[in-house]
mmCIF file of C-alpha atoms and ligand atoms in Angstrom:
data_model
loop_
_atom_site.group_PDB
_atom_site.id
_atom_site.type_symbol
_atom_site.label_atom_id
_atom_site.label_comp_id
_atom_site.label_asym_id
_atom_site.label_seq_id
_atom_site.Cartn_x
_atom_site.Cartn_y
_atom_site.Cartn_z
ATOM 1 C CA ALA P 1 6.945 -10.877 -23.562
ATOM 2 C CA SER P 2 3.976 -9.152 -21.933
ATOM 3 C CA LEU P 3 1.874 -12.284 -22.306
ATOM 4 C CA ALA P 4 4.546 -14.453 -20.750
ATOM 5 C CA VAL P 5 4.712 -12.105 -17.771
ATOM 6 C CA TRP P 6 0.965 -12.081 -17.482
ATOM 7 C CA GLU P 7 0.751 -15.876 -17.679
ATOM 8 C CA GLN P 8 3.425 -16.152 -15.002
ATOM 9 C CA SER P 9 1.612 -13.748 -12.729
ATOM 10 C CA ARG P 10 -1.673 -15.539 -13.262
ATOM 11 C CA ARG P 11 -0.061 -18.843 -12.346
ATOM 12 C CA ARG P 12 1.586 -17.305 -9.311
ATOM 13 C CA ALA P 13 -1.635 -15.693 -8.176
ATOM 14 C CA SER P 14 -3.554 -18.951 -8.435
ATOM 15 C CA GLU P 15 -0.758 -20.912 -6.724
ATOM 16 C CA GLU P 16 -0.764 -18.444 -3.881
ATOM 17 C CA GLU P 17 -4.525 -18.593 -3.604
ATOM 18 C CA GLU P 18 -4.444 -22.390 -3.507
ATOM 19 C CA GLY P 19 -1.458 -22.651 -1.190
ATOM 20 C CA GLY P 20 -2.434 -19.769 1.064
ATOM 21 C CA GLY P 21 0.949 -18.285 0.220
ATOM 22 C CA GLY P 22 0.543 -15.157 2.298
ATOM 23 C CA GLY P 23 -1.597 -13.120 -0.032
ATOM 24 C CA PHE P 24 0.395 -10.897 -2.386
ATOM 25 C CA PRO P 25 -1.164 -12.037 -5.659
ATOM 26 C CA CYS P 26 -0.627 -10.088 -8.879
ATOM 27 C CA GLU P 27 -3.893 -8.906 -10.309
ATOM 28 C CA TYR P 28 -3.055 -7.055 -13.458
ATOM 29 C CA THR P 29 -5.691 -4.746 -14.880
ATOM 30 C CA ALA P 30 -4.215 -4.295 -18.369
ATOM 31 C CA LEU P 31 -1.489 -5.446 -20.738
ATOM 32 C CA ASN P 32 0.915 -2.844 -22.050
ATOM 33 C CA LEU P 33 2.939 -3.212 -25.236
ATOM 34 C CA ASN P 34 6.256 -1.420 -24.929
ATOM 35 C CA CYS P 35 7.068 0.406 -28.174
ATOM 36 C CA GLY P 36 9.372 2.871 -26.466
ATOM 37 C CA CYS P 37 12.386 0.928 -25.199
ATOM 38 C CA PRO P 38 15.566 2.074 -26.957
ATOM 39 C CA SER P 39 17.920 -0.632 -25.654
ATOM 40 C CA PRO P 40 20.721 -1.470 -28.140
ATOM 41 C CA LYS P 41 19.576 -5.103 -28.035
ATOM 42 C CA VAL P 42 16.359 -3.855 -29.592
ATOM 43 C CA ALA P 43 17.786 -1.364 -32.014
ATOM 44 C CA GLY P 44 19.793 -3.737 -34.204
ATOM 45 C CA LYS P 45 17.235 -6.482 -34.549
ATOM 46 C CA GLY P 46 14.170 -4.315 -34.852
ATOM 47 C CA CYS P 47 12.061 -6.862 -33.046
ATOM 48 C CA PHE P 48 10.723 -5.145 -29.938
ATOM 49 C CA GLY P 49 10.672 -1.853 -28.068
ATOM 50 C CA ALA P 50 10.919 1.432 -29.950
ATOM 51 C CA ALA P 51 11.930 -0.308 -33.177
ATOM 52 C CA LEU P 52 8.312 -1.480 -33.384
ATOM 53 C CA MET P 53 7.245 2.104 -34.063
ATOM 54 C CA ASP P 54 8.567 1.688 -37.580
ATOM 55 C CA ASP P 55 6.073 -1.120 -38.218
ATOM 56 C CA PRO P 56 2.653 0.041 -36.959
ATOM 57 C CA ILE P 57 0.823 -2.795 -38.710
ATOM 58 C CA LEU P 58 2.875 -5.327 -36.752
ATOM 59 C CA VAL P 59 2.082 -3.390 -33.564
ATOM 60 C CA ARG P 60 -1.636 -3.594 -34.373
ATOM 61 C CA GLU P 61 -1.286 -7.362 -34.868
ATOM 62 C CA CYS P 62 0.612 -7.715 -31.576
ATOM 63 C CA VAL P 63 -2.113 -5.769 -29.789
ATOM 64 C CA ARG P 64 -4.754 -8.067 -31.243
ATOM 65 C CA ALA P 65 -2.759 -11.163 -30.263
ATOM 66 C CA MET P 66 -2.345 -9.834 -26.725
ATOM 67 C CA ARG P 67 -6.055 -9.138 -26.428
ATOM 68 C CA ASP P 68 -6.901 -12.616 -27.784
ATOM 69 C CA GLY P 69 -4.238 -14.198 -25.562
ATOM 70 C CA SER P 70 -5.906 -12.763 -22.503
ATOM 71 C CA GLY P 71 -9.210 -14.204 -23.640
ATOM 72 C CA GLY P 72 -10.385 -10.673 -24.297
ATOM 73 C CA THR P 73 -10.435 -10.000 -20.581
ATOM 74 C CA LEU P 74 -7.799 -7.282 -20.362
ATOM 75 C CA PRO P 75 -7.442 -3.958 -22.153
ATOM 76 C CA VAL P 76 -4.245 -3.610 -24.171
ATOM 77 C CA THR P 77 -2.465 -0.274 -24.002
ATOM 78 C CA VAL P 78 0.535 0.980 -25.965
ATOM 79 C CA LYS P 79 3.577 2.820 -24.655
ATOM 80 C CA CYS P 80 5.570 4.567 -27.363
ATOM 81 C CA ARG P 81 7.811 7.475 -28.302
ATOM 82 C CA ILE P 82 6.895 10.285 -30.693
ATOM 83 C CA GLY P 83 8.924 8.475 -33.369
ATOM 84 C CA THR P 84 12.348 7.101 -34.157
ATOM 85 C CA ASP P 85 15.382 8.457 -35.977
ATOM 86 C CA ALA P 86 14.920 5.760 -38.619
ATOM 87 C CA SER P 87 11.314 6.720 -39.342
ATOM 88 C CA LEU P 88 12.513 10.281 -39.991
ATOM 89 C CA GLY P 89 15.292 9.090 -42.286
ATOM 90 C CA LEU P 90 18.072 10.345 -40.000
ATOM 91 C CA GLU P 91 21.248 8.385 -40.638
ATOM 92 C CA ARG P 92 23.040 9.853 -37.644
ATOM 93 C CA PHE P 93 21.377 11.853 -34.869
ATOM 94 C CA THR P 94 22.667 15.396 -34.404
ATOM 95 C CA ARG P 95 20.773 18.251 -32.802
ATOM 96 C CA GLU P 96 21.128 20.285 -35.986
ATOM 97 C CA GLY P 97 20.021 17.473 -38.276
ATOM 98 C CA TYR P 98 17.033 16.667 -36.086
ATOM 99 C CA GLY P 99 16.225 20.355 -35.607
ATOM 100 C CA ALA P 100 15.999 20.761 -39.381
ATOM 101 C CA ILE P 101 13.149 18.258 -39.628
ATOM 102 C CA GLU P 102 9.861 19.979 -40.085
ATOM 103 C CA ASP P 103 7.472 19.539 -37.131
ATOM 104 C CA GLY P 104 4.560 18.867 -39.480
ATOM 105 C CA ARG P 105 6.350 15.903 -41.083
ATOM 106 C CA GLU P 106 7.373 14.465 -37.726
ATOM 107 C CA TYR P 107 3.894 14.872 -36.259
ATOM 108 C CA SER P 108 2.210 13.286 -39.280
ATOM 109 C CA LYS P 109 4.435 10.193 -38.823
ATOM 110 C CA LEU P 110 3.246 9.990 -35.217
ATOM 111 C CA ARG P 111 -0.381 10.362 -36.317
ATOM 112 C CA GLU P 112 0.111 7.591 -38.841
ATOM 113 C CA PHE P 113 1.430 5.300 -36.099
ATOM 114 C CA VAL P 114 -1.417 6.056 -33.700
ATOM 115 C CA GLU P 115 -4.086 5.833 -36.387
ATOM 116 C CA THR P 116 -2.837 2.491 -37.716
ATOM 117 C CA VAL P 117 -2.419 0.907 -34.291
ATOM 118 C CA ALA P 118 -5.844 2.108 -33.127
ATOM 119 C CA SER P 119 -7.603 1.341 -36.391
ATOM 120 C CA ASP P 120 -9.165 -1.964 -35.329
ATOM 121 C CA GLY P 121 -10.520 -0.516 -32.116
ATOM 122 C CA ILE P 122 -8.522 -2.575 -29.612
ATOM 123 C CA ALA P 123 -5.806 -0.184 -28.449
ATOM 124 C CA THR P 124 -7.445 3.032 -27.341
ATOM 125 C CA ASP P 125 -5.027 4.131 -24.648
ATOM 126 C CA PHE P 126 -1.500 5.380 -25.379
ATOM 127 C CA GLN P 127 1.284 6.501 -23.054
ATOM 128 C CA ILE P 128 3.716 8.646 -24.994
ATOM 129 C CA HIS P 129 7.293 9.438 -24.027
ATOM 130 C CA ALA P 130 7.474 12.743 -25.853
ATOM 131 C CA ARG P 131 10.904 12.414 -27.479
ATOM 132 C CA ILE P 132 12.136 10.310 -30.356
ATOM 133 C CA ALA P 133 14.113 7.119 -29.784
ATOM 134 C CA VAL P 134 17.489 7.119 -31.488
ATOM 135 C CA LEU P 135 18.156 3.562 -32.508
ATOM 136 C CA THR P 136 21.661 3.955 -33.895
ATOM 137 C CA LYS P 137 24.155 1.972 -31.839
ATOM 138 C CA SER P 138 26.155 4.960 -30.539
ATOM 139 C CA PHE P 139 23.199 6.080 -28.400
ATOM 140 C CA SER P 140 22.867 4.553 -24.935
ATOM 141 C CA PRO P 141 19.477 4.031 -23.212
ATOM 142 C CA ALA P 142 20.441 6.856 -20.807
ATOM 143 C CA ASP P 143 21.143 9.214 -23.754
ATOM 144 C CA ASN P 144 17.828 8.180 -25.184
ATOM 145 C CA ARG P 145 16.095 9.389 -22.032
ATOM 146 C CA LYS P 146 17.691 12.822 -22.043
ATOM 147 C CA VAL P 147 19.257 13.949 -25.326
ATOM 148 C CA PRO P 148 16.436 14.127 -27.892
ATOM 149 C CA PRO P 149 14.318 17.180 -27.057
ATOM 150 C CA LEU P 150 10.904 16.726 -25.477
ATOM 151 C CA LYS P 151 7.950 17.729 -27.628
ATOM 152 C CA TYR P 152 4.937 17.740 -25.312
ATOM 153 C CA GLU P 153 2.997 19.735 -27.880
ATOM 154 C CA TYR P 154 2.656 16.641 -30.105
ATOM 155 C CA VAL P 155 0.932 14.712 -27.328
ATOM 156 C CA ARG P 156 -1.367 17.655 -26.612
ATOM 157 C CA ARG P 157 -2.264 17.784 -30.310
ATOM 158 C CA LEU P 158 -3.052 14.074 -30.346
ATOM 159 C CA THR P 159 -5.609 14.614 -27.576
ATOM 160 C CA GLU P 160 -7.365 17.138 -29.819
ATOM 161 C CA ASP P 161 -7.054 15.175 -33.051
ATOM 162 C CA TYR P 162 -8.269 11.864 -31.551
ATOM 163 C CA PRO P 163 -10.768 12.632 -28.798
ATOM 164 C CA GLU P 164 -11.999 9.028 -28.980
ATOM 165 C CA LEU P 165 -8.564 7.817 -27.778
ATOM 166 C CA THR P 166 -6.772 8.539 -24.516
ATOM 167 C CA PHE P 167 -3.204 9.773 -24.180
ATOM 168 C CA SER P 168 -0.873 10.108 -21.201
ATOM 169 C CA LEU P 169 2.163 12.329 -21.341
ATOM 170 C CA ASN P 170 5.548 10.973 -20.298
ATOM 171 C CA GLY P 171 9.126 12.247 -20.201
ATOM 172 C CA GLY P 172 11.028 14.666 -17.977
ATOM 173 C CA ILE P 173 8.228 15.309 -15.481
ATOM 174 C CA GLU P 174 9.929 14.870 -12.137
ATOM 175 C CA THR P 175 7.549 16.148 -9.492
ATOM 176 C CA LEU P 176 3.892 16.062 -8.581
ATOM 177 C CA TYR P 177 3.869 19.826 -8.900
ATOM 178 C CA ARG P 178 5.025 19.592 -12.535
ATOM 179 C CA ALA P 179 2.533 16.807 -13.244
ATOM 180 C CA ARG P 180 -0.271 19.023 -11.992
ATOM 181 C CA GLU P 181 0.962 21.919 -14.117
ATOM 182 C CA GLU P 182 0.907 19.797 -17.274
ATOM 183 C CA LEU P 183 -2.567 18.446 -16.516
ATOM 184 C CA GLU P 184 -3.856 21.945 -15.883
ATOM 185 C CA ARG P 185 -2.305 23.152 -19.103
ATOM 186 C CA CYS P 186 -3.929 20.332 -21.100
ATOM 187 C CA PRO P 187 -7.042 18.940 -19.363
ATOM 188 C CA THR P 188 -7.691 16.600 -22.324
ATOM 189 C CA LEU P 189 -4.688 14.510 -21.278
ATOM 190 C CA ALA P 190 -5.744 11.240 -19.627
ATOM 191 C CA GLY P 191 -2.737 11.283 -17.335
ATOM 192 C CA ILE P 192 0.914 11.931 -16.692
ATOM 193 C CA MET P 193 3.383 9.068 -16.503
ATOM 194 C CA VAL P 194 6.398 9.618 -14.270
ATOM 195 C CA GLY P 195 9.423 7.325 -14.342
ATOM 196 C CA ARG P 196 12.687 8.507 -12.850
ATOM 197 C CA GLY P 197 11.155 11.267 -10.738
ATOM 198 C CA MET P 198 8.966 8.732 -8.968
ATOM 199 C CA ALA P 199 11.862 6.300 -8.514
ATOM 200 C CA ALA P 200 14.029 9.057 -7.006
ATOM 201 C CA ASP P 201 11.409 10.460 -4.620
ATOM 202 C CA PRO P 202 8.379 8.177 -4.278
ATOM 203 C CA TRP P 203 7.095 9.961 -1.172
ATOM 204 C CA GLY P 204 6.825 13.119 -3.249
ATOM 205 C CA PHE P 205 3.907 11.418 -5.014
ATOM 206 C CA ALA P 206 2.141 10.068 -1.939
ATOM 207 C CA CYS P 207 -0.404 12.866 -2.207
ATOM 208 C CA ALA P 208 -1.051 12.320 -5.937
ATOM 209 C CA ASP P 209 -4.637 11.050 -5.681
ATOM 210 C CA GLU P 210 -5.634 13.919 -3.506
ATOM 211 C CA VAL P 211 -3.784 16.640 -5.399
ATOM 212 C CA LEU P 212 -4.681 15.520 -8.900
ATOM 213 C CA TYR P 213 -8.077 13.897 -8.526
ATOM 214 C CA ALA P 214 -9.861 15.072 -5.418
ATOM 215 C CA GLY P 215 -9.926 18.627 -6.685
ATOM 216 C CA ASN P 216 -9.337 19.999 -3.230
ATOM 217 C CA GLY P 217 -5.534 19.711 -3.197
ATOM 218 C CA ALA P 218 -3.510 20.723 -0.195
ATOM 219 C CA GLY P 219 -6.323 22.763 1.289
ATOM 220 C CA ALA P 220 -8.389 19.723 2.268
ATOM 221 C CA ASP P 221 -9.098 18.756 5.838
ATOM 222 C CA ALA P 222 -6.217 16.741 7.311
ATOM 223 C CA ASP P 223 -8.734 14.208 8.667
ATOM 224 C CA ASP P 224 -9.309 13.021 5.099
ATOM 225 C CA GLU P 225 -6.141 11.005 5.403
ATOM 226 C CA VAL P 226 -7.486 8.971 8.268
ATOM 227 C CA GLY P 227 -10.089 6.325 7.635
ATOM 228 C CA ASP P 228 -8.648 4.347 4.727
ATOM 229 C CA ASP P 229 -6.116 1.602 5.091
ATOM 230 C CA ARG P 230 -3.243 3.311 3.289
ATOM 231 C CA PRO P 231 -0.195 4.052 5.432
ATOM 232 C CA LYS P 232 -0.543 7.522 6.906
ATOM 233 C CA ASN P 233 3.166 8.126 7.252
ATOM 234 C CA ARG P 234 6.462 6.499 6.367
ATOM 235 C CA LEU P 235 6.706 4.639 9.649
ATOM 236 C CA GLU P 236 3.423 2.870 8.884
ATOM 237 C CA LEU P 237 4.596 2.350 5.347
ATOM 238 C CA LEU P 238 7.815 0.673 6.520
ATOM 239 C CA GLU P 239 5.805 -1.524 8.901
ATOM 240 C CA SER P 240 3.534 -2.593 6.085
ATOM 241 C CA TYR P 241 6.464 -3.088 3.705
ATOM 242 C CA GLY P 242 8.223 -5.136 6.390
ATOM 243 C CA ARG P 243 5.351 -7.644 6.435
ATOM 244 C CA HIS P 244 5.657 -7.985 2.657
ATOM 245 C CA ALA P 245 9.460 -8.275 2.863
ATOM 246 C CA ASP P 246 9.319 -11.019 5.521
ATOM 247 C CA HIS P 247 6.842 -12.916 3.382
ATOM 248 C CA GLU P 248 9.109 -12.626 0.320
ATOM 249 C CA GLU P 249 12.042 -13.908 2.352
ATOM 250 C CA SER P 250 10.014 -16.857 3.540
ATOM 251 C CA ILE P 251 9.353 -17.972 -0.039
ATOM 252 C CA LYS P 252 12.666 -16.991 -1.658
ATOM 253 C CA ASP P 253 16.197 -17.315 -0.297
ATOM 254 C CA PRO P 254 17.329 -13.908 1.062
ATOM 255 C CA ILE P 255 20.767 -14.482 -0.364
ATOM 256 C CA TYR P 256 19.235 -13.850 -3.774
ATOM 257 C CA ILE P 257 16.528 -11.312 -2.996
ATOM 258 C CA ARG P 258 17.615 -9.312 0.071
ATOM 259 C CA ARG P 259 19.409 -6.653 -1.986
ATOM 260 C CA PHE P 260 16.230 -5.975 -3.960
ATOM 261 C CA VAL P 261 14.108 -6.051 -0.822
ATOM 262 C CA ALA P 262 16.317 -3.434 0.857
ATOM 263 C CA LYS P 263 16.839 -1.310 -2.252
ATOM 264 C CA ALA P 264 13.128 -0.807 -2.766
ATOM 265 C CA VAL P 265 12.824 1.447 0.279
ATOM 266 C CA SER P 266 16.123 3.233 -0.250
ATOM 267 C CA PRO P 267 14.710 6.439 -1.858
ATOM 268 C CA LEU P 268 11.820 6.787 0.582
ATOM 269 C CA PHE P 269 13.430 9.596 2.553
ATOM 270 C CA ALA P 270 14.980 11.516 -0.352
ATOM 271 C CA GLY P 271 15.773 15.074 0.693
ATOM 272 C CA GLU P 272 15.340 14.419 4.441
ATOM 273 C CA PRO P 273 18.119 14.870 7.032
ATOM 274 C CA ASN P 274 20.197 11.691 7.418
ATOM 275 C CA ALA P 275 18.612 10.009 4.384
ATOM 276 C CA LYS P 276 22.098 9.016 3.261
ATOM 277 C CA LYS P 277 22.845 7.264 6.557
ATOM 278 C CA PHE P 278 19.616 5.306 6.207
ATOM 279 C CA ARG P 279 20.556 4.327 2.637
ATOM 280 C CA ILE P 280 23.994 3.142 3.818
ATOM 281 C CA ALA P 281 22.330 1.074 6.563
ATOM 282 C CA LEU P 282 19.989 -0.453 3.978
ATOM 283 C CA ASP P 283 22.977 -1.329 1.835
ATOM 284 C CA ARG P 284 24.474 -3.186 4.751
ATOM 285 C CA ILE P 285 21.184 -4.961 5.451
ATOM 286 C CA GLY P 286 21.050 -5.890 1.765
ATOM 287 C CA GLY P 287 24.450 -7.579 1.936
ATOM 288 C CA LEU P 288 23.908 -9.332 5.268
ATOM 289 C CA PRO P 289 22.579 -12.733 4.108
ATOM 290 C CA LYS P 290 25.584 -13.245 1.866
ATOM 291 C CA GLN P 291 27.942 -12.364 4.680
ATOM 292 C CA LEU P 292 26.158 -14.638 7.122
ATOM 293 C CA ARG P 293 26.086 -17.487 4.639
ATOM 294 C CA ASN P 294 29.824 -17.110 4.261
ATOM 295 C CA GLY P 295 30.297 -17.482 7.987
ATOM 296 C CA GLY P 296 30.574 -13.782 8.707
ATOM 297 C CA SER P 297 33.317 -13.061 6.193
ATOM 298 C CA ASN P 298 33.024 -10.452 3.482
ATOM 299 C CA ASN P 299 34.770 -12.663 0.956
ATOM 300 C CA SER P 300 31.991 -14.068 -1.102
ATOM 301 C CA LYS P 301 32.113 -17.771 -1.629
ATOM 302 C CA LYS P 302 30.473 -19.544 -4.486
ATOM 303 C CA SER P 303 26.703 -19.394 -4.207
ATOM 304 C CA GLY P 304 25.300 -22.342 -2.382
ATOM 305 C CA ALA P 305 27.817 -22.201 0.466
ATOM 306 C CA THR P 306 25.883 -22.718 3.673
ATOM 307 C CA GLU P 307 28.325 -22.365 6.544
ATOM 308 C CA GLY P 308 26.361 -19.642 8.299
ATOM 309 C CA ALA P 309 22.694 -18.815 8.596
ATOM 310 C CA GLU P 310 20.663 -21.295 6.621
ATOM 311 C CA TRP P 311 17.468 -20.409 4.878
ATOM 312 C CA ILE P 312 14.456 -22.389 5.975
ATOM 313 C CA PRO P 313 11.655 -22.229 3.404
ATOM 314 C CA GLY P 314 8.503 -20.833 4.945
ATOM 315 C CA VAL P 315 10.515 -19.323 7.800
ATOM 316 C CA GLY P 316 13.464 -17.256 6.601
ATOM 317 C CA LEU P 317 17.088 -17.104 7.719
ATOM 318 C CA ASP P 318 17.529 -19.509 10.597
ATOM 319 C CA GLY P 319 17.962 -17.716 13.913
ATOM 320 C CA GLN P 320 18.439 -14.283 12.329
ATOM 321 C CA THR P 321 16.592 -11.037 12.897
ATOM 322 C CA LYS P 322 13.822 -10.599 10.350
ATOM 323 C CA VAL P 323 14.423 -8.098 7.602
ATOM 324 C CA SER P 324 11.365 -6.099 8.695
ATOM 325 C CA GLU P 325 12.955 -5.524 12.074
ATOM 326 C CA LEU P 326 16.341 -4.620 10.594
ATOM 327 C CA ILE P 327 14.758 -1.998 8.356
ATOM 328 C CA LEU P 328 12.680 -0.497 11.165
ATOM 329 C CA ASN P 329 15.681 -0.415 13.493
ATOM 330 C CA ALA P 330 17.724 1.420 10.848
ATOM 331 C CA ALA P 331 14.907 3.907 10.331
ATOM 332 C CA HIS P 332 14.618 4.631 14.051
ATOM 333 C CA GLU P 333 18.373 4.913 14.398
ATOM 334 C CA HIS P 334 18.931 7.400 11.574
ATOM 335 C CA LEU P 335 15.700 9.292 11.037
ATOM 336 C CA SER P 336 13.835 11.550 13.388
ATOM 337 C CA ASP P 337 10.405 10.707 14.687
ATOM 338 C CA GLU P 338 9.141 13.871 13.040
ATOM 339 C CA VAL P 339 10.310 12.686 9.617
ATOM 340 C CA LEU P 340 9.017 9.162 10.144
ATOM 341 C CA ARG P 341 5.589 10.372 11.193
ATOM 342 C CA SER P 342 5.142 13.282 8.780
ATOM 343 C CA THR P 343 2.090 12.952 6.548
ATOM 344 C CA PRO P 344 2.004 12.920 2.727
ATOM 345 C CA ARG P 345 0.340 16.321 2.909
ATOM 346 C CA GLU P 346 3.209 17.798 4.926
ATOM 347 C CA GLY P 347 5.620 16.410 2.338
ATOM 348 C CA TRP P 348 3.553 17.921 -0.474
ATOM 349 C CA GLU P 349 3.460 21.296 1.228
ATOM 350 C CA ARG P 350 7.237 21.295 1.690
ATOM 351 C CA ARG P 351 7.832 20.341 -1.933
ATOM 352 C CA GLN P 352 5.424 22.964 -3.207
ATOM 353 C CA TRP P 353 7.298 25.537 -1.224
ATOM 354 C CA GLU P 354 10.593 24.327 -2.702
ATOM 355 C CA GLU P 355 9.376 24.469 -6.351
HETATM 356 C C1 FMN Y 401 15.520 1.898 -15.185
HETATM 357 C C2 FMN Y 401 14.376 2.149 -16.128
HETATM 358 C C3 FMN Y 401 13.572 1.080 -16.520
HETATM 359 C C4 FMN Y 401 12.500 1.276 -17.406
HETATM 360 N N1 FMN Y 401 11.710 0.211 -17.760
HETATM 361 C C5 FMN Y 401 10.640 0.421 -18.567
HETATM 362 C C6 FMN Y 401 9.750 -0.647 -18.905
HETATM 363 O O1 FMN Y 401 9.943 -1.789 -18.480
HETATM 364 N N2 FMN Y 401 8.691 -0.387 -19.705
HETATM 365 C C7 FMN Y 401 8.469 0.877 -20.189
HETATM 366 O O2 FMN Y 401 7.481 1.090 -20.907
HETATM 367 N N3 FMN Y 401 9.285 1.906 -19.898
HETATM 368 C C8 FMN Y 401 10.353 1.702 -19.097
HETATM 369 N N4 FMN Y 401 11.186 2.752 -18.796
HETATM 370 C C9 FMN Y 401 10.950 4.066 -19.402
HETATM 371 C C10 FMN Y 401 10.058 4.918 -18.520
HETATM 372 O O3 FMN Y 401 8.758 4.348 -18.441
HETATM 373 C C11 FMN Y 401 9.892 6.318 -19.078
HETATM 374 O O4 FMN Y 401 9.341 6.261 -20.370
HETATM 375 C C12 FMN Y 401 11.205 7.076 -19.165
HETATM 376 O O5 FMN Y 401 12.006 6.882 -18.020
HETATM 377 C C13 FMN Y 401 10.927 8.567 -19.371
HETATM 378 O O6 FMN Y 401 10.131 9.074 -18.326
HETATM 379 P P1 FMN Y 401 10.775 9.916 -17.099
HETATM 380 O O7 FMN Y 401 11.474 11.105 -17.722
HETATM 381 O O8 FMN Y 401 9.603 10.289 -16.257
HETATM 382 O O9 FMN Y 401 11.759 9.020 -16.421
HETATM 383 C C14 FMN Y 401 12.247 2.572 -17.919
HETATM 384 C C15 FMN Y 401 13.056 3.649 -17.506
HETATM 385 C C16 FMN Y 401 14.120 3.451 -16.624
HETATM 386 C C17 FMN Y 401 14.977 4.636 -16.213
#
């Protein structure tokens, strides 16, 4: 699946380069094999995701095939769990049953996986979600991201046992503050991977480079933020995102993509006054093309109905306000100028204070 995605992106990038498609090409820097997904679709068939952890030789072969498939041009990394219920011989997951398993046995299974996968020298970088995946049907993906206990200590031990490999820690780390704590506790970690925390409050990570890598943290001179081309505040970010969103809507019909376009900025003001009003406005913006296409009515007609605003490829919705403008208007209407113009550093300072 990773190769198909990569091929697709490569094709898209070259098409855009040739056609001058507006310049948002995908330039991937690595391929990642997902051996951590616990979806029920995966569990039964044992063919991808976390079920792969029970067959490390197959994972090694997949890694080799991915490397060869990319012509040897891209590193292949592996995302995994610390194990699966099946590999530990658990017929049904219970806290007591799992708790009775000896740490040494569980850790040696994880070592065996890492050692086998890394043994031909291709995969050297692992991102580890530090809880087991429970692949029995009764466990939902959401359960699988919260019920099995986190065992960060296994990932820390891997960094000591295999200094020639690199490991990133994942699972339950929700803030930049916590990420920094874990990195300080174990400097041999290559990184921290954050999933849901980042999705819920992306702005909370806007200072990550500075806090984690510059070594000067929140005490640095505020002028450091000026001088590169990254957005300096969320108003600039929305302006920049708006250009991307308009481009997307010129190449794909907004009736299909507007909801995704609007949803992507929905958590940007998490924790700020009136964030909910902004999210509600984005929801409305997300549903607008469908409404317009249906001639202003909320009753959705079959897709393809074109009574109202038509989509003109290369332009967007005929005669309608661009999505960039709608988003900016909603931001100005519901959020204060102070919030819109606050810097990543101010956000980081507030969050530190809250921790
Ligand atoms: C909605 C959703 C989609 C995810 N998709 C992927 C994925 O495509 N590939 C992957 O390796 N992990 C995926 N994950 C798992 C996360 O990368 C991460 O391992 C997991 O959420 C635990 O980290 P967290 O506690 O920081 O969220 C997904 C998680 C969520 C909630």
